[in-house]
Coordinates of C-alpha atoms and ligand atoms in Angstrom, one line a residue:
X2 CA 0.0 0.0 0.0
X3 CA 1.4 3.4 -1.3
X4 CA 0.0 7.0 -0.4
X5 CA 3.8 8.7 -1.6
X6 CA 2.9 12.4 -2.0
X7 CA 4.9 14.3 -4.8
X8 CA 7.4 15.5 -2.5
X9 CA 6.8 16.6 1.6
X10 CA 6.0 20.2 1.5
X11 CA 3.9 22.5 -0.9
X12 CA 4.7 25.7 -0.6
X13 CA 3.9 29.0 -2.8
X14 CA 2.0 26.9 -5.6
X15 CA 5.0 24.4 -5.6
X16 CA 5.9 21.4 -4.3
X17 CA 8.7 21.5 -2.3
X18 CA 11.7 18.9 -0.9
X19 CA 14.8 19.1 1.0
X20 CA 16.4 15.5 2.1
X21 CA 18.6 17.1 4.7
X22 CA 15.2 17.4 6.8
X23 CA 14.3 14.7 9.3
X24 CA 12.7 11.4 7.9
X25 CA 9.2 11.3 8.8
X26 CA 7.5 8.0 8.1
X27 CA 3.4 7.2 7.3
X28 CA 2.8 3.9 9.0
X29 CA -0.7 2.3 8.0
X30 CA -2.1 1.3 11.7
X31 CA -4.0 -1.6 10.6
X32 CA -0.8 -3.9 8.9
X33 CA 2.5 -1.4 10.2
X34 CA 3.4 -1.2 6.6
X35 CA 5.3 2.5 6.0
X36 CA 2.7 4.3 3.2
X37 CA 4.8 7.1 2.4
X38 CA 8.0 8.7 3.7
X39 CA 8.3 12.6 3.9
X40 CA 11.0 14.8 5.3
X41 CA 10.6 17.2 8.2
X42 CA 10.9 21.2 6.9
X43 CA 14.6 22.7 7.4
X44 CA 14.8 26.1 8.5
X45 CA 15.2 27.2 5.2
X46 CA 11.9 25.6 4.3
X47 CA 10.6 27.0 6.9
X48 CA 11.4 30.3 5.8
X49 CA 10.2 29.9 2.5
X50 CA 6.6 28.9 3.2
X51 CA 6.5 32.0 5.8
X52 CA 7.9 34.2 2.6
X53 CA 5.1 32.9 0.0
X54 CA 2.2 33.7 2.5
X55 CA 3.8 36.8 3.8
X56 CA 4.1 37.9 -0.1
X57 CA 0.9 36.6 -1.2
X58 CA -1.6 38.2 1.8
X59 CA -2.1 41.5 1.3
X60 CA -3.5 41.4 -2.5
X61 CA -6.0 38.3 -1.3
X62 CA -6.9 40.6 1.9
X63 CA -7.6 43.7 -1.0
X64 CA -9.6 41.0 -3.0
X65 CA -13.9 41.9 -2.8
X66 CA -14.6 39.1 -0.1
X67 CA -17.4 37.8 -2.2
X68 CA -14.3 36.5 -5.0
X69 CA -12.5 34.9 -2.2
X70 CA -15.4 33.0 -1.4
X71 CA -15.7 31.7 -4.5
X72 CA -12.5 30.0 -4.2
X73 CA -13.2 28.5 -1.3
X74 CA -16.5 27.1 -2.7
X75 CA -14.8 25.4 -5.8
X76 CA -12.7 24.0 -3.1
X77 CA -15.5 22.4 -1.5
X78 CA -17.2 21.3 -4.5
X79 CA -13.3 19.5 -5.5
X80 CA -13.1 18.2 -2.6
X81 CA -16.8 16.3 -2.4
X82 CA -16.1 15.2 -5.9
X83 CA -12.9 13.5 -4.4
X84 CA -14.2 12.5 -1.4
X85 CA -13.7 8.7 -1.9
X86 CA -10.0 9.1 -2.7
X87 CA -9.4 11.3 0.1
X88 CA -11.1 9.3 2.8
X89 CA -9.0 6.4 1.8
X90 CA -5.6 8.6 2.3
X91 CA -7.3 9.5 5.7
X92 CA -7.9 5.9 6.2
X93 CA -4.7 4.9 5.4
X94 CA -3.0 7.7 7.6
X95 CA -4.9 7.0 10.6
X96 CA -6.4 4.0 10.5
X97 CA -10.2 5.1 11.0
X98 CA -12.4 2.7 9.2
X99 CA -13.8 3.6 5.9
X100 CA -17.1 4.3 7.1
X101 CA -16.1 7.1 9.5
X102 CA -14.1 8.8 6.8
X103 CA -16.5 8.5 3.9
X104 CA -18.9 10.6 6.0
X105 CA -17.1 12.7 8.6
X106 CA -13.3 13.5 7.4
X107 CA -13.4 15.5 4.1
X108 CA -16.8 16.2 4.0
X109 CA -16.6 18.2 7.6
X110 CA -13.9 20.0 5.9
X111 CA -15.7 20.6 2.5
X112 CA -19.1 22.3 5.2
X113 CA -16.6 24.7 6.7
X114 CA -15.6 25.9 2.9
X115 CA -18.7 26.3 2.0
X116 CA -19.8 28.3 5.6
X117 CA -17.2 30.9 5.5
X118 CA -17.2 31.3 1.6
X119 CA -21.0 32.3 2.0
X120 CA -20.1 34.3 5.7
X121 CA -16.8 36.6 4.5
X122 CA -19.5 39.2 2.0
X123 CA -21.4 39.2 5.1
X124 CA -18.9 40.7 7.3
X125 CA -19.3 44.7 7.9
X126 CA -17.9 47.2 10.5
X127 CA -20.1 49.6 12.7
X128 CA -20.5 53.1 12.3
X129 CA -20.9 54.9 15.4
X130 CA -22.6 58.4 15.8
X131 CA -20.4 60.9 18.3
X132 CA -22.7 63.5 18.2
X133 CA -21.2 66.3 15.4
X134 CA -18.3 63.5 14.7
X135 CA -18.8 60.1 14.3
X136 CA -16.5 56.7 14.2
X137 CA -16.6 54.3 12.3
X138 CA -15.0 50.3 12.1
X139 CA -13.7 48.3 10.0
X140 CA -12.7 44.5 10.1
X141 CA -9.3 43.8 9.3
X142 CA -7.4 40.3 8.5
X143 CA -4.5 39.8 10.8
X144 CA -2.2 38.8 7.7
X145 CA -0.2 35.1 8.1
X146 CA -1.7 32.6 10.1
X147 CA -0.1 29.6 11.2
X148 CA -2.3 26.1 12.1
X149 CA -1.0 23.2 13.8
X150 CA -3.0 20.1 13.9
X151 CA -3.7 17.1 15.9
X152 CA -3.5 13.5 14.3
X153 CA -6.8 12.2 15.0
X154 CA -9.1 14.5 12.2
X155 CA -6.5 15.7 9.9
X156 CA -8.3 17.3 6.9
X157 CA -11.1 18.3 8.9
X158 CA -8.8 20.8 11.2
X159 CA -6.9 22.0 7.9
X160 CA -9.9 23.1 6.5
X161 CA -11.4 24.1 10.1
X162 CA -8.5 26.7 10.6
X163 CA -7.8 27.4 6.6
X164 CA -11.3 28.2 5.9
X165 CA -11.8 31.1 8.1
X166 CA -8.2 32.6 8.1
X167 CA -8.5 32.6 3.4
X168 CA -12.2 33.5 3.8
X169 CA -11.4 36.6 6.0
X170 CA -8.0 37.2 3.9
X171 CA -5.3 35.6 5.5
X172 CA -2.7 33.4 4.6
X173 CA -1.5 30.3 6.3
X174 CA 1.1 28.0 6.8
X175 CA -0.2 24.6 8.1
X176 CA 1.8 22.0 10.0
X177 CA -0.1 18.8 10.1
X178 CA 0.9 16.6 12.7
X179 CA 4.2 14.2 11.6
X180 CA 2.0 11.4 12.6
X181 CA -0.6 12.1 9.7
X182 CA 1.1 14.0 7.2
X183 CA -0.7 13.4 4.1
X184 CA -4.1 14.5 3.4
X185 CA -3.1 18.5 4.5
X186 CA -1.1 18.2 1.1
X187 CA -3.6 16.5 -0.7
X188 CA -5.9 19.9 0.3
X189 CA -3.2 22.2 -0.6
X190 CA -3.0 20.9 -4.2
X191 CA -7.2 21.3 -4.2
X192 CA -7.0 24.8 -3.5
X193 CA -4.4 25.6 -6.0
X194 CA -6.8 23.3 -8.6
X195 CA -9.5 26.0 -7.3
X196 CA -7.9 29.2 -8.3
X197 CA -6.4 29.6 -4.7
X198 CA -3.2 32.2 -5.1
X199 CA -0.2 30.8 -4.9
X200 CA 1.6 31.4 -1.1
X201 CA -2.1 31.6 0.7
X202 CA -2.1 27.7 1.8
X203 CA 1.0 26.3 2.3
X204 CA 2.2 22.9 4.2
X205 CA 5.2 21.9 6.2
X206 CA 6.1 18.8 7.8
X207 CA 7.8 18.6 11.1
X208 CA 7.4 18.3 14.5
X209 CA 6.9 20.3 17.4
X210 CA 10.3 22.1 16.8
X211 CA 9.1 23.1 13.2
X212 CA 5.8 24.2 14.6
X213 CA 7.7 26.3 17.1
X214 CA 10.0 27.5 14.3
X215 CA 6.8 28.8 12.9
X216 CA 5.1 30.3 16.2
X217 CA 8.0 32.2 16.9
X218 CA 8.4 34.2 13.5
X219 CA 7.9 37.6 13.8
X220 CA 5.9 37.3 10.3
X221 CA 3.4 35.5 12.4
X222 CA 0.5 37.2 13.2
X223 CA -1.9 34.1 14.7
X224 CA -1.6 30.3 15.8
X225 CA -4.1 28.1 15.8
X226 CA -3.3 24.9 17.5
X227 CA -5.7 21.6 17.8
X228 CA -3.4 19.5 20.4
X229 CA -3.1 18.4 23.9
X230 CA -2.9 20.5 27.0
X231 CA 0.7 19.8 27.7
X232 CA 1.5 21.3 23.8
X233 CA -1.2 23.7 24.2
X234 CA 1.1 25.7 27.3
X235 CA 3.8 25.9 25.3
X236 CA 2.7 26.9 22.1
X237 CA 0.4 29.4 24.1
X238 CA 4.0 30.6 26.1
X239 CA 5.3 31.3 22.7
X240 CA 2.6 32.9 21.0
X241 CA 2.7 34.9 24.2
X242 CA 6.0 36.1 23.9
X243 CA 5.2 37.5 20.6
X244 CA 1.7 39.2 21.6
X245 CA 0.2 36.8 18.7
X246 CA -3.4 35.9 18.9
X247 CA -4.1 32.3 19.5
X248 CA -7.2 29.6 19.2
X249 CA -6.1 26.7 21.7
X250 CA -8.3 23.6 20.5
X251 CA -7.2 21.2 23.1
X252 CA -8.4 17.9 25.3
X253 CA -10.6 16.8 27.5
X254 CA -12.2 14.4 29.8
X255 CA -15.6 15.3 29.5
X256 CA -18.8 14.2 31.3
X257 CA -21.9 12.7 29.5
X258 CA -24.9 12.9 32.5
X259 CA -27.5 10.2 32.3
X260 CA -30.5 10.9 34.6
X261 CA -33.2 7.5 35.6
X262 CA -35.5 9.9 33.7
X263 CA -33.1 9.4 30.3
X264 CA -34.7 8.0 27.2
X265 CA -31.5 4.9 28.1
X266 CA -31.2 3.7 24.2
X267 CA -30.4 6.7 23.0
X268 CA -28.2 7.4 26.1
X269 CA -26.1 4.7 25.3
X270 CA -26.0 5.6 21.5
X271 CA -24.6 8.3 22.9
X272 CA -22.0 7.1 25.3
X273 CA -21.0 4.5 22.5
X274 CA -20.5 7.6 19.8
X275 CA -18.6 9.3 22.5
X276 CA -16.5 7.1 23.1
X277 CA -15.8 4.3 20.8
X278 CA -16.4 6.9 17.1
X279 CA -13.0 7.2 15.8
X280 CA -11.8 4.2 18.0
X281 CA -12.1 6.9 20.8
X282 CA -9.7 9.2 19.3
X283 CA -11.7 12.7 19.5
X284 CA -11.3 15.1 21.9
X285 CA -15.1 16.1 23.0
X286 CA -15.4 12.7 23.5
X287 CA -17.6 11.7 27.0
X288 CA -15.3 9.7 28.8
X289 CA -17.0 10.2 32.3
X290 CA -20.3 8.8 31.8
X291 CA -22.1 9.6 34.9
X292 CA -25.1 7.2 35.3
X293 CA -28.3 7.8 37.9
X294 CA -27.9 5.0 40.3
X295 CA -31.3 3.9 39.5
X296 CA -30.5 3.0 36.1
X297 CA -26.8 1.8 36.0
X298 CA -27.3 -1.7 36.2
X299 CA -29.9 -1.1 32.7
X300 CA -27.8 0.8 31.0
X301 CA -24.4 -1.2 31.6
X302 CA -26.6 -3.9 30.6
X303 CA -27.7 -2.5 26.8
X304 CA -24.3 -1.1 26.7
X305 CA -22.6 -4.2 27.4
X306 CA -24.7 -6.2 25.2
X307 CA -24.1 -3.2 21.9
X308 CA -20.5 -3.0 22.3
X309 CA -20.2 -6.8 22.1
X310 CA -21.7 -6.3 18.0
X311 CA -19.2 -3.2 17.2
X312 CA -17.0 -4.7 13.9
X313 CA -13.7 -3.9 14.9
X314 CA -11.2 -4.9 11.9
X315 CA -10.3 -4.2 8.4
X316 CA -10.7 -0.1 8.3
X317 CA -10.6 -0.7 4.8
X318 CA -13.7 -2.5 4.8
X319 CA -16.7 -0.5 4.8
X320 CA -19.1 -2.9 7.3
X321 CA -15.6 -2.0 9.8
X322 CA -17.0 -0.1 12.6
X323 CA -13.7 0.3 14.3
X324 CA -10.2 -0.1 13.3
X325 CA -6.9 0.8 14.9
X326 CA -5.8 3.3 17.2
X327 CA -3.6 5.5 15.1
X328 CA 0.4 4.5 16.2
X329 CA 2.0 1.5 18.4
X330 CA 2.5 4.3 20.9
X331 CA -1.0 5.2 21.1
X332 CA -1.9 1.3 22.0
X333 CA 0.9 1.4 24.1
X334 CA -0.8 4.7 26.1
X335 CA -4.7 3.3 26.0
X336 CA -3.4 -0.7 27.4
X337 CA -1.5 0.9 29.7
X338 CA -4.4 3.1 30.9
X339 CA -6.8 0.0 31.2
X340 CA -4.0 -1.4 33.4
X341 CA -4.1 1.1 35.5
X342 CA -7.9 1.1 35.5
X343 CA -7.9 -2.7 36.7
X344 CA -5.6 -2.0 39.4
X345 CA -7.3 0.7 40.9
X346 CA -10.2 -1.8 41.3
X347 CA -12.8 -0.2 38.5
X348 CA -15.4 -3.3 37.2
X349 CA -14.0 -4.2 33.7
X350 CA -17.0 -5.0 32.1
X351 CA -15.9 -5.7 28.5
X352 CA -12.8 -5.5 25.7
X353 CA -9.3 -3.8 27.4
X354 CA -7.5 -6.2 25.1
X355 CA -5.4 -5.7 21.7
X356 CA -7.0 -7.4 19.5
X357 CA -4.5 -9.8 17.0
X358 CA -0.6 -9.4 16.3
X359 CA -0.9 -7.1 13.3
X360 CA -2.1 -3.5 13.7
X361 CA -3.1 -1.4 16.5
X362 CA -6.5 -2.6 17.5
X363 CA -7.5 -2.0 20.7
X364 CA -11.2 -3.9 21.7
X365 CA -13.9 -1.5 23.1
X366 CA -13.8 -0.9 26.8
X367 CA -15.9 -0.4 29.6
X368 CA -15.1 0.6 33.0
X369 CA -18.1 0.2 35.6
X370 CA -17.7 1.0 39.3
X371 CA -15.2 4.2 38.8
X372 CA -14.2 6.7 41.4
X373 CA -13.6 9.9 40.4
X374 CA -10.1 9.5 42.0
X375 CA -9.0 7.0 39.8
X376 CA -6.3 7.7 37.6
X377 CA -9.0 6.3 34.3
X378 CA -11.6 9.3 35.3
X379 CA -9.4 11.9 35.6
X380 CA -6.5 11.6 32.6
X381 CA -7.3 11.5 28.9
X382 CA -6.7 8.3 27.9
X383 CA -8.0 9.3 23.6
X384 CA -9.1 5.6 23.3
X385 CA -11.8 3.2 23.2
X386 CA -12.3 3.5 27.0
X387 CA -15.5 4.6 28.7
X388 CA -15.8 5.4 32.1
X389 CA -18.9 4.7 33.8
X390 CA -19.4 6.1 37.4
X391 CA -22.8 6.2 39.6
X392 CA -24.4 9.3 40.9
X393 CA -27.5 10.1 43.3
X394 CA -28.9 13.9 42.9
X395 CA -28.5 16.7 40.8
X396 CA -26.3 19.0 42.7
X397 CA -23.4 16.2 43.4
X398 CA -23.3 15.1 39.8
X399 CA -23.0 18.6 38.7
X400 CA -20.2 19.2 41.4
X401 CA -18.3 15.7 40.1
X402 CA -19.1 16.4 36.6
X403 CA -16.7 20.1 37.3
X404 CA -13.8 18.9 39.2
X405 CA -11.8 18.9 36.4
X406 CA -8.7 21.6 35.3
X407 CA -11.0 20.4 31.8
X408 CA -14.0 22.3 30.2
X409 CA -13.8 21.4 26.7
X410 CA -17.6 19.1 26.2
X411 CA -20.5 18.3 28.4
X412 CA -23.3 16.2 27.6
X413 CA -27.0 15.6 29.5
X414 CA -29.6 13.0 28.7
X415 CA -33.1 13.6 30.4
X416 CA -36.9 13.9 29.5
X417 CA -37.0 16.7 31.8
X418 CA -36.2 19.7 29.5
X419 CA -36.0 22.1 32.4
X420 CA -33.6 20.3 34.2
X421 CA -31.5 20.3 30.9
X422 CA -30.9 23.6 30.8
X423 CA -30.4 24.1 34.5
X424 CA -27.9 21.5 34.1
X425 CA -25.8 23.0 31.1
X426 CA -26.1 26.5 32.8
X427 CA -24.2 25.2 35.5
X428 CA -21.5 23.0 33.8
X429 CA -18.1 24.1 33.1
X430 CA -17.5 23.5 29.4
X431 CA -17.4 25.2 26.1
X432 CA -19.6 22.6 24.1
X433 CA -22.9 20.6 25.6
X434 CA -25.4 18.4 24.2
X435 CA -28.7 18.2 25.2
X436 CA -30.2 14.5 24.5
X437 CA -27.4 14.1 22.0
X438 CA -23.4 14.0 21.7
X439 CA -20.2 15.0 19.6
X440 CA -22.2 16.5 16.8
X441 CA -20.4 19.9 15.6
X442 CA -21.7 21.3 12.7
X443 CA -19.7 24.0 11.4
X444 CA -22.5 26.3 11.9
X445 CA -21.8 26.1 16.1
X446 CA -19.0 27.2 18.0
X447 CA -16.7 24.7 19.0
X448 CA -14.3 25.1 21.8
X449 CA -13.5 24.5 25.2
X450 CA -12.9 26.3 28.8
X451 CA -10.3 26.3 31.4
X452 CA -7.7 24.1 30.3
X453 CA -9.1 22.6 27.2
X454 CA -8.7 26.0 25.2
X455 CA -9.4 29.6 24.2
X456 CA -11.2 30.8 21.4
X457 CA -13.9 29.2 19.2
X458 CA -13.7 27.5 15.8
X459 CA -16.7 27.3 13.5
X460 CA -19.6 29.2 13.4
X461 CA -19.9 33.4 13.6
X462 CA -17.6 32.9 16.6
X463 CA -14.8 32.4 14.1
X464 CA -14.5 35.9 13.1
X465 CA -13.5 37.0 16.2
X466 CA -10.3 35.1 16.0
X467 CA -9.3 35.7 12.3
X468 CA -9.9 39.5 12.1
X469 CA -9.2 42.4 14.0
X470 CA -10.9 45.6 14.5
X471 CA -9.8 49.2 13.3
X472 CA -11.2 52.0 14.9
X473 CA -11.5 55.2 12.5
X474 CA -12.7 58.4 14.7
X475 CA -13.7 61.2 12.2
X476 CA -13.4 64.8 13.2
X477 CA -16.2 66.8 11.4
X478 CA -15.8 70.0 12.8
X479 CA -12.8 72.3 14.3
X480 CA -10.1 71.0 16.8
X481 CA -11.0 71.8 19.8
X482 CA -7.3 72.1 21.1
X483 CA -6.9 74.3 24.9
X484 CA -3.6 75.8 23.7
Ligands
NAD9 P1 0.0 16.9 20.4 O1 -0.2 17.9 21.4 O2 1.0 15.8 20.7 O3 0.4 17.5 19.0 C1 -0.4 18.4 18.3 C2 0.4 19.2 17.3 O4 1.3 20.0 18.0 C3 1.3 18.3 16.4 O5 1.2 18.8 15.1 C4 2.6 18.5 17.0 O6 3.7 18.3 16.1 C5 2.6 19.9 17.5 N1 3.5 20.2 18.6 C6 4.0 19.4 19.6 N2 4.8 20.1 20.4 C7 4.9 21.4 19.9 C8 5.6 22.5 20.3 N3 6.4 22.5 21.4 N4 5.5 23.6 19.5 C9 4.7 23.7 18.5 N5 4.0 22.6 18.1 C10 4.1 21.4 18.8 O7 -1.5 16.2 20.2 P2 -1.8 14.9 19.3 O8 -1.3 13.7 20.1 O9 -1.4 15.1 17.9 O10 -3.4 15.0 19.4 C11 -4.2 14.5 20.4 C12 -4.6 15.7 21.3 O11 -5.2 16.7 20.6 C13 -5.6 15.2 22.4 O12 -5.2 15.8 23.6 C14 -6.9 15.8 21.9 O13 -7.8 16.0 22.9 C15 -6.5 17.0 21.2 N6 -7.5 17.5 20.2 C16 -8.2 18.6 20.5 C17 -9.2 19.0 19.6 C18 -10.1 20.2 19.9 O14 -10.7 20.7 18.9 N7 -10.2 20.6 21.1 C19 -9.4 18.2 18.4 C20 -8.6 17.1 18.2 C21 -7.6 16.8 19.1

């Protein structure tokens, strides 16, 4: 199996190598076999790709909004038409089975396009009435962008950070992580396909000492960064130093409630999407599911008895519901958590296995009988591993649910609507479903609170964090100076 991009960076309309940089291998998680190997950027690679944008922004920013939107809708419609070939690079990057990607990767990314095409002629400034003068506002691109992204939804964080930065006139140099390098090149050559100047969407590979090459560029006006929390302080330091503007998309361990008053199939629909989607590999997911005690032992029962039919195997495979966690490390991280789980005495009521000698597969796990001491309800584990813990009132689960340095997702299943919304009023986190969980169309804010991030992507939120505001006062009158 071969997924050999023309060369590891593309960079000002060009694709771009340098050997002397760092070898960074693709390994297909489902067989271990190396899909394509890339080299990391060299400074001077670096330097180029913050050139091309740097060169390239200011005409796209002078371009009528409604024009740059239009780009960015070809790009869409591209990347729909090629959405079979790209889920099977995603597939074969990270291991997700076919099914996810044919629905959730490429396609997220191809909504986002088309959102912010059709929001950037919709964006104004205010005018503001001063008595004889008056003010007025205009919105402003902050020039070169740069986005950093996580392994586990590759093509759907290009686009999520590339969409708003080129719709509101940016430029942007994208570092994908080194553990999924290919698709982020695969949309780089789309844009250019769709009319996309050359210099506004470049890649470079590397790790985190190219993405804080990038970061600290004084040609850097903004960093996006979809990581953990342990990157997310650094790359946060550095921006800092820098007074850059930053969106901080990080992790989680988030609560999914389930009151005795819970429709408790669609509760466990839930709690299944929210953790084993993705082989549990998605930030938002609901990894503390807190369960009334009243209905625990019913809803570890359903749950035990679903999880036993999820198709974990070939990703390839279309019927595959589950394939591999995404590297040998990440196996190594998840078993070791599900150690850790048994030895702190939490009720292991099904998977916590690898499955086979081949590939990363890791069965679906559940975790009954968890304390919110234990290491397995406090950590991210970004696995197939759900938590289930018991609670009595309302009050104590919303207290539990909040004793986390977390706040990125929150999620409540009930038939009382009123005590839904009481309930997400008072829970700390930047995303919560009521009766559902883990859907983010792009037309909501996503984002998390305390330690899981600052900022928003998606939706009108967005705009906030790829533009800035210019004040204009106008004098009408005399200067009114006292000397
Ligand atoms: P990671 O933090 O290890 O790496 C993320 C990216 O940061 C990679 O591209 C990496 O190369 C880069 N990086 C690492 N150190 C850096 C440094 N010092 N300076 C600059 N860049 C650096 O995360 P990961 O393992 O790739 O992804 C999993 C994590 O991402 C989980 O914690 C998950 O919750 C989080 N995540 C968050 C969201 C969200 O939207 N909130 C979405 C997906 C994933």
């Amino acid at each position: 199996m071969r997924a050999q991009p023309r060369a590891s960076h593309f960079i000002g309309g060009e694709w771009i190598e340098d050997t002397d940089g760092a070898v960074i291998e693709s390994v297909y998680p489902a067989t271990g076999e190396v899909i394509a190997r890339l080299h990391a950027a060299t400074p001077a690679v670096i330097d180029r790709a913050l050139a091309a944008a740097s060169a390239a922004q200011k005409d796209w920013a002078a371009r009528p909004p409604v024009e740059r939107g239009r780009i960015l809708r070809r790009a869409a419609e591209l990347i729909r038409a090629r959405n079979r070939a790209l889920s099977v690079l995603e597939t074969l990057d990270t291991g997700k089975p076919l099914q996810e990607t044919l629905v959730a990767d490429a396609a997220s990314g191809a909504n986002a396009l088309e959102y912010f095409a059709g929001f950037a002629p919709t964006v104004t400034g205010q005018t503001i009435p001063l008595g004889r003068d008056m003010a007025y506002t205009l919105r402003e691109s902050l020039g070169v962008c740069v986005g950093i992204g996580a392994w586990n939804y590759p093509i759907q964080i290009a686009c999520w950070k590339a969409a708003p930065a080129l719709a509101f006139g940016n430029a942007m140099v994208f570092k994908p992580s080194e553990v999924t390098p290919l698709s982020a090149l695969a949309l780089a050559e789309i844009f250019a396909e769709a009319g996309l100047p050359s210099g506004l969407f470049n890649v470079v590979q590397g790790d985190g000492a190219c993405g804080a090459a990038l970061i600290r560029d004084p040609r850097v006006a903004k960093v996006s960064l979809t990581g953990s929390v342990p990157t997310g302080r650094k790359v946060y330091a550095m921006a800092g130093e820098g007074i850059k503007a930053v969106t901080m998309e990080l992790g989680g361990k988030s609560p999914l409630i389930v009151f005795e008053d819970a429709d408790l199939d669609n509760a466990v629909g839930a709690a299944m999407l929210g953790n084993f989607y993705s082989s549990g590999q998605i930030c938002s997911n609901g990894t503390r599911v807190f369960v009334h005690r009243d209905v625990r032992e019913a809803f570890l029962e359903r749950l035990a008895v679903r999880t036993a039919r999820i198709v974990l195997g070939d990703p390839l495979d279309e019927a595959t519901q589950m394939g591999p966690l995404v590297s040998e490390a990440q196996m190594a991280r998840v078993l070791g958590y599900v150690a850790q789980g048994q030895a702190e005495g939490a009720r292991l009521v099904c998977g916590g296995t690898r499955r086979g000698e081949t590939g990363c597969f890791v069965t679906p796990t559940v975790f009954a009988d968890v304390r919110d001491d234990m290491v397995i309800a406090r950590e991210e584990i970004f696995g197939p591993v759900m938590a289930v813990l018991d609670f009595g009132t309302e009050d104590e689960v919303i207290a539990r649910a909040n004793a986390t340095e977390y706040g990125l997702a929150a999620g409540v299943f009930t038939g009382d609507l009123a005590r839904a919304h009481r309930v997400v009023a008072a829970l700390e986190a930047g995303t919560c479903w009521i009766n559902a969980y883990n859907l983010t169309p792009v037309e909501m804010p996503f984002g998390g609170v305390k330690a899981s991030g600052v900022g928003r992507e998606n939706g009108h939120a967005a705009l906030e964090h790829y533009t800035r505001v210019k004040s204009v006062y106008l004098g009408l009158g005399d200067v009114d100076a006292p000397f």
